Short mmCIF file of C-alpha atoms and ligand atoms in Angstrom, two decimals:
data_model
loop_
_atom_site.label_atom_id
_atom_site.label_comp_id
_atom_site.label_asym_id
_atom_site.label_seq_id
_atom_site.Cartn_x
_atom_site.Cartn_y
_atom_site.Cartn_z
CA MET A 1 -115.80 177.80 59.32
CA ARG A 2 -115.51 178.87 55.64
CA VAL A 3 -115.16 182.67 54.57
CA VAL A 4 -116.38 183.12 50.99
CA SER A 5 -116.94 185.99 48.27
CA THR A 6 -118.03 184.62 45.48
CA LYS A 7 -121.29 183.16 43.91
CA ALA A 8 -119.29 180.29 43.08
CA GLU A 9 -117.37 179.86 46.49
CA LEU A 10 -120.60 180.20 48.27
CA GLU A 11 -122.55 177.69 45.98
CA ALA A 12 -119.60 174.96 46.54
CA GLY A 13 -119.74 175.99 50.54
CA LEU A 14 -123.69 175.34 50.32
CA VAL A 15 -123.27 172.08 48.71
CA GLU A 16 -120.90 171.02 51.22
CA LEU A 17 -123.78 172.27 54.22
CA ARG A 18 -126.28 170.65 52.20
CA ARG A 19 -124.54 167.18 52.34
CA GLN A 20 -125.67 166.81 55.73
CA PRO A 21 -129.71 166.95 55.97
CA GLY A 22 -131.17 169.57 58.22
CA ARG A 23 -131.93 173.28 58.02
CA VAL A 24 -129.98 176.10 56.78
CA ALA A 25 -130.34 179.40 58.48
CA LEU A 26 -129.17 182.94 57.44
CA VAL A 27 -128.50 185.65 59.09
CA PRO A 28 -127.78 189.01 56.91
CA THR A 29 -125.82 191.89 58.61
CA MET A 30 -123.69 194.64 57.35
CA GLY A 31 -120.83 193.69 59.73
CA ALA A 32 -119.50 195.75 62.62
CA LEU A 33 -120.85 192.65 64.57
CA HIS A 34 -121.78 193.09 68.22
CA ALA A 35 -123.42 190.89 71.08
CA GLY A 36 -126.97 191.78 69.34
CA HIS A 37 -125.46 189.98 66.36
CA GLU A 38 -124.31 187.10 68.48
CA ALA A 39 -127.80 186.55 69.71
CA LEU A 40 -129.37 186.27 65.98
CA ILE A 41 -126.43 183.89 65.18
CA ASP A 42 -127.41 182.02 68.61
CA ALA A 43 -130.88 181.87 67.78
CA ALA A 44 -130.14 180.64 64.04
CA ARG A 45 -128.10 177.88 65.63
CA ASP A 46 -131.05 176.87 67.87
CA VAL A 47 -133.33 176.29 64.71
CA ALA A 48 -131.33 175.37 62.18
CA ASP A 49 -128.41 172.97 61.61
CA ALA A 50 -126.06 175.09 59.46
CA VAL A 51 -125.62 178.87 60.12
CA VAL A 52 -124.61 181.10 57.36
CA VAL A 53 -123.90 184.75 58.04
CA SER A 54 -123.64 187.51 55.27
CA ILE A 55 -121.50 190.52 55.47
CA PHE A 56 -122.47 193.10 52.90
CA VAL A 57 -122.72 196.80 53.52
CA ASN A 58 -125.36 197.57 50.63
CA PRO A 59 -125.26 200.67 49.72
CA LEU A 60 -128.85 200.63 47.95
CA GLN A 61 -130.65 201.26 51.31
CA PHE A 62 -128.17 204.45 51.87
CA GLY A 63 -129.53 207.57 51.23
CA ARG A 64 -127.51 210.71 50.02
CA GLY A 65 -125.84 212.27 53.07
CA GLU A 66 -126.17 209.03 55.01
CA ASP A 67 -123.04 207.25 56.74
CA LEU A 68 -122.16 204.79 53.91
CA ALA A 69 -118.73 206.10 53.60
CA SER A 70 -118.12 206.20 57.16
CA TYR A 71 -120.27 202.77 58.25
CA PRO A 72 -117.92 200.80 60.58
CA ARG A 73 -115.92 198.13 58.90
CA THR A 74 -114.60 195.65 61.41
CA VAL A 75 -113.83 192.29 59.19
CA ASP A 76 -111.29 190.64 61.50
CA GLN A 77 -113.41 190.92 64.67
CA ASP A 78 -116.45 190.01 62.80
CA LEU A 79 -115.00 187.05 61.35
CA ALA A 80 -113.41 186.42 65.22
CA ARG A 81 -116.99 186.33 66.63
CA CYS A 82 -118.51 184.41 64.03
CA ALA A 83 -115.94 181.48 64.41
CA GLU A 84 -116.77 181.90 68.30
CA HIS A 85 -120.25 181.25 67.82
CA ASP A 86 -119.84 178.40 65.48
CA VAL A 87 -120.85 179.69 61.99
CA ASP A 88 -120.36 177.63 59.08
CA VAL A 89 -119.93 179.98 56.24
CA VAL A 90 -119.48 183.86 56.47
CA PHE A 91 -120.55 185.15 53.17
CA MET A 92 -118.84 188.25 52.41
CA PRO A 93 -119.57 189.32 48.71
CA ASP A 94 -118.20 192.61 46.85
CA PHE A 95 -120.69 195.05 45.05
CA GLU A 96 -120.26 193.35 41.86
CA THR A 97 -121.41 189.94 43.42
CA VAL A 98 -124.58 191.26 44.60
CA TYR A 99 -125.20 193.76 42.05
CA PRO A 100 -123.73 192.50 38.52
CA GLY A 101 -123.01 195.16 35.98
CA GLY A 102 -124.08 197.89 38.46
CA ASP A 103 -127.57 199.13 39.31
CA PRO A 104 -130.12 196.78 39.77
CA ARG A 105 -132.63 196.53 36.82
CA VAL A 106 -135.20 194.66 39.25
CA THR A 107 -135.94 196.05 42.52
CA ILE A 108 -138.34 195.29 45.55
CA GLU A 109 -141.06 197.99 45.99
CA PRO A 110 -142.17 197.80 49.82
CA GLY A 111 -145.52 199.16 49.32
CA ALA A 112 -146.82 202.10 51.72
CA LEU A 113 -145.68 200.98 54.77
CA ALA A 114 -141.96 202.26 53.76
CA THR A 115 -142.92 205.64 53.38
CA GLU A 116 -144.31 206.00 57.08
CA LEU A 117 -141.83 205.72 60.33
CA GLU A 118 -138.20 205.30 59.37
CA GLY A 119 -139.49 205.87 55.64
CA VAL A 120 -140.18 209.60 56.12
CA SER A 121 -136.70 210.59 56.72
CA ARG A 122 -135.33 208.13 54.58
CA PRO A 123 -136.98 207.38 51.48
CA GLY A 124 -136.26 204.65 49.38
CA HIS A 125 -134.29 202.82 52.57
CA PHE A 126 -136.55 199.76 52.74
CA GLN A 127 -136.44 199.46 49.04
CA GLY A 128 -132.62 198.71 49.13
CA VAL A 129 -133.27 196.31 52.02
CA LEU A 130 -136.06 194.40 50.75
CA THR A 131 -134.08 194.02 47.21
CA VAL A 132 -130.65 193.12 49.17
CA VAL A 133 -132.42 190.37 51.60
CA VAL A 134 -134.29 189.30 48.30
CA LYS A 135 -130.97 188.63 46.41
CA LEU A 136 -128.94 187.33 49.59
CA PHE A 137 -132.39 184.59 49.89
CA GLY A 138 -131.90 183.78 46.29
CA LEU A 139 -128.25 183.47 46.64
CA VAL A 140 -128.07 181.35 50.15
CA GLY A 141 -131.44 179.53 49.83
CA PRO A 142 -132.05 179.58 53.47
CA ASP A 143 -134.69 177.56 55.41
CA VAL A 144 -134.94 180.23 57.70
CA ALA A 145 -133.35 183.93 58.16
CA VAL A 146 -133.17 185.75 61.47
CA PHE A 147 -133.43 189.42 61.93
CA GLY A 148 -133.29 191.43 65.18
CA THR A 149 -136.53 193.24 66.26
CA LYS A 150 -134.29 196.34 67.20
CA ASP A 151 -134.99 197.03 63.09
CA TYR A 152 -138.88 196.38 63.75
CA GLN A 153 -140.02 197.99 60.75
CA GLN A 154 -137.29 195.77 58.79
CA LEU A 155 -138.57 192.92 60.22
CA VAL A 156 -142.14 193.63 59.66
CA LEU A 157 -141.63 194.58 56.12
CA VAL A 158 -139.51 191.55 55.43
CA ARG A 159 -142.42 189.33 56.42
CA GLN A 160 -144.88 190.94 54.62
CA CYS A 161 -142.36 190.69 51.36
CA VAL A 162 -141.68 186.79 51.99
CA SER A 163 -145.64 186.40 52.43
CA ASP A 164 -146.59 188.52 49.29
CA LEU A 165 -143.71 187.05 47.12
CA PHE A 166 -144.30 183.50 48.64
CA LEU A 167 -140.65 183.29 49.40
CA PRO A 168 -139.79 179.51 51.10
CA VAL A 169 -138.08 180.82 54.07
CA ASP A 170 -139.21 181.17 57.68
CA ILE A 171 -138.72 184.85 59.08
CA LEU A 172 -137.55 184.51 62.81
CA GLY A 173 -137.35 187.68 64.96
CA VAL A 174 -135.09 188.02 67.86
CA GLU A 175 -135.54 190.45 70.85
CA THR A 176 -133.10 193.47 70.98
CA VAL A 177 -129.62 193.13 73.14
CA ARG A 178 -129.40 196.24 75.49
CA ASP A 179 -126.54 197.16 76.92
CA ASP A 180 -126.80 197.21 81.24
CA ASP A 181 -127.88 201.08 81.04
CA GLY A 182 -130.65 199.80 78.54
CA LEU A 183 -129.07 201.24 75.31
CA ALA A 184 -130.32 199.21 72.37
CA LEU A 185 -127.22 197.34 70.99
CA SER A 186 -126.79 198.93 67.61
CA SER A 187 -123.31 199.23 64.97
CA ARG A 188 -123.86 202.82 65.17
CA ASN A 189 -123.40 203.43 68.56
CA ARG A 190 -119.60 203.48 68.41
CA TYR A 191 -120.66 207.10 66.62
CA LEU A 192 -121.22 208.34 70.03
CA SER A 193 -119.13 210.63 72.26
CA ASP A 194 -118.64 210.31 75.57
CA GLU A 195 -120.71 213.06 76.05
CA GLU A 196 -123.60 211.86 73.70
CA ARG A 197 -124.00 208.31 75.20
CA PRO A 198 -125.77 209.14 78.25
CA ALA A 199 -128.03 211.69 76.23
CA ALA A 200 -129.00 208.38 74.21
CA LEU A 201 -130.32 206.87 77.14
CA ALA A 202 -133.52 208.77 77.27
CA LEU A 203 -134.59 206.57 73.98
CA SER A 204 -134.83 203.44 76.26
CA ARG A 205 -136.06 205.32 79.20
CA ALA A 206 -138.81 206.85 77.27
CA LEU A 207 -140.08 203.85 75.86
CA ARG A 208 -140.01 202.12 79.64
CA ALA A 209 -141.98 205.07 80.95
CA GLY A 210 -144.32 204.68 78.03
CA ARG A 211 -144.77 200.93 78.40
CA GLN A 212 -145.34 201.50 82.26
CA ARG A 213 -148.42 203.31 81.60
CA ALA A 214 -149.87 200.75 79.09
CA PRO A 215 -152.66 199.58 81.70
CA ALA A 216 -153.67 203.42 81.28
CA GLY A 217 -154.10 202.86 77.33
CA ALA A 218 -152.44 204.47 74.43
CA ALA A 219 -152.78 208.49 75.21
CA ALA A 220 -151.01 207.84 78.52
CA VAL A 221 -148.23 205.88 76.90
CA LEU A 222 -147.43 208.49 74.46
CA SER A 223 -147.53 211.21 76.73
CA ALA A 224 -145.10 209.50 79.39
CA ALA A 225 -142.48 208.65 76.86
CA ARG A 226 -142.98 212.21 75.18
CA VAL A 227 -142.23 213.60 78.68
CA VAL A 228 -139.12 211.71 79.11
CA LEU A 229 -137.98 212.90 75.56
CA ASP A 230 -138.59 216.48 75.77
CA ASP A 231 -136.83 216.43 78.91
CA ALA A 232 -133.59 214.94 77.42
CA PRO A 233 -130.75 217.55 76.79
CA GLY A 234 -129.03 217.29 73.54
CA MET A 235 -131.51 215.12 72.08
CA GLN A 236 -133.73 215.87 68.50
CA THR A 237 -137.02 213.72 68.49
CA ASP A 238 -137.74 212.38 64.81
CA TYR A 239 -140.73 210.40 65.90
CA LEU A 240 -142.35 208.68 68.85
CA GLU A 241 -145.24 206.27 67.49
CA LEU A 242 -147.28 203.49 68.93
CA ARG A 243 -148.69 201.38 66.39
CA ALA A 244 -150.19 197.57 66.19
CA ALA A 245 -147.90 194.82 66.18
CA ASP A 246 -148.11 194.67 62.36
CA LEU A 247 -147.59 198.46 62.31
CA GLY A 248 -151.44 199.40 61.29
CA PRO A 249 -152.99 201.92 63.69
CA ALA A 250 -152.89 201.09 67.38
CA PRO A 251 -155.42 199.19 69.01
CA ALA A 252 -157.40 200.36 71.88
CA LYS A 253 -156.43 197.44 73.64
CA GLY A 254 -153.91 194.72 73.49
CA ASP A 255 -150.68 193.94 71.73
CA ALA A 256 -148.97 197.33 70.34
CA ARG A 257 -145.31 198.47 69.49
CA LEU A 258 -143.97 202.05 70.81
CA LEU A 259 -141.37 203.10 68.57
CA VAL A 260 -138.92 206.21 68.51
CA ALA A 261 -136.19 207.77 66.41
CA ALA A 262 -133.71 210.39 67.45
CA ARG A 263 -130.75 212.16 66.99
CA VAL A 264 -128.04 212.50 69.23
CA GLY A 265 -125.48 215.23 67.76
CA PRO A 266 -125.01 213.75 64.39
CA THR A 267 -126.13 210.09 65.16
CA ARG A 268 -129.35 209.12 64.33
CA LEU A 269 -130.58 206.09 66.72
CA ILE A 270 -134.02 204.15 66.67
CA ASP A 271 -135.70 201.80 69.18
CA ASN A 272 -138.90 200.06 70.07
CA MET A 273 -140.70 198.00 72.76
CA ALA A 274 -143.94 195.83 72.49
CA VAL A 275 -146.63 197.38 75.06
CA VAL A 276 -150.07 195.59 75.94
CA LEU A 277 -152.43 198.42 75.88
CA GLY A 278 -155.08 198.15 78.64
CA GLY A 279 -153.70 195.72 80.16
CA ASP A 280 -153.79 195.28 84.26
CA ALA A 281 -150.82 195.48 86.37
CA GLU A 282 -149.72 191.79 86.33
CA THR A 283 -149.41 192.34 82.83
CA ALA A 284 -147.23 195.50 82.94
CA MET A 285 -145.22 193.51 85.41
CA GLN A 286 -144.67 190.54 83.06
CA GLN A 287 -143.27 193.39 80.57
CA GLY A 288 -140.55 193.88 82.76
CA VAL A 289 -141.73 197.44 83.81
O1 PAF B 301 -130.36 195.21 59.37
C1 PAF B 301 -129.46 195.01 58.55
O2 PAF B 301 -128.29 195.04 59.21
C2 PAF B 301 -129.71 195.35 57.26
O3 PAF B 301 -130.57 196.18 56.95
C3 PAF B 301 -129.57 193.79 56.50
C4 PAF B 301 -131.15 193.32 56.87
C5 PAF B 301 -128.29 193.07 56.57
C6 PAF B 301 -129.92 194.29 55.08
O4 PAF B 301 -128.61 194.92 54.36
#
């Protein structure tokens, strides 16, 4: 496994990788890797011949008052996980490599969807995400890039960006990995105290309760999920929304996405699940209800 940090080192690593025929996959991360990232790396390995993981805590996607300074940095453990999962190249650039000269002159304007859901409390977040993702695509030139469905709005916006800008990269979304108790894995879970962690389980409980009511339609889904959130002590819900799979308005029937964001103490968590509205009980069973 090569660990590189400059553009020149990355290019040398890529020349080496490209000597072999086959596809190169990129897994963009901000480090603090966990089993969810390992699932992304394994999925990348399944669809490509070489895997590049980037580790870069991107200041542009953090708002004022957010956790940029305290965001967990666990480089040694991250590199060990990458080595265990046969990563070919780990790209760990510094700020100057990604943003030569400081603030970027050119950024990606993500459009209206970026002002909804996460965008309401995190203005500018997705502009920062798409700007760094497009830069990483430019630096690495992957054939395929892998993102988790845990950050569902991010995944939808990356797909829109790639489609609208005709970028020559396939986007693969990988299912959220959960702890045994249902909590979606996130680098920010480590902020939760022992008392806060049980409270955080209300997010996935609410989504499951909503999904269970999917055969009865949108209103039933939302009210079942809302009851769980309202009953959860120590939790402040930011939003609970049911949308179409592309995050447009929810359909009356068929594929939809239930999304939630909430604060548990000072920690803001997000989660989401697929639901099939108006489906029969058998479909609900297949969804793991
Ligand atoms: O999902 C993340 O970890 C980040 O938003 C990403 C895609 C690596 C961009 O910084």
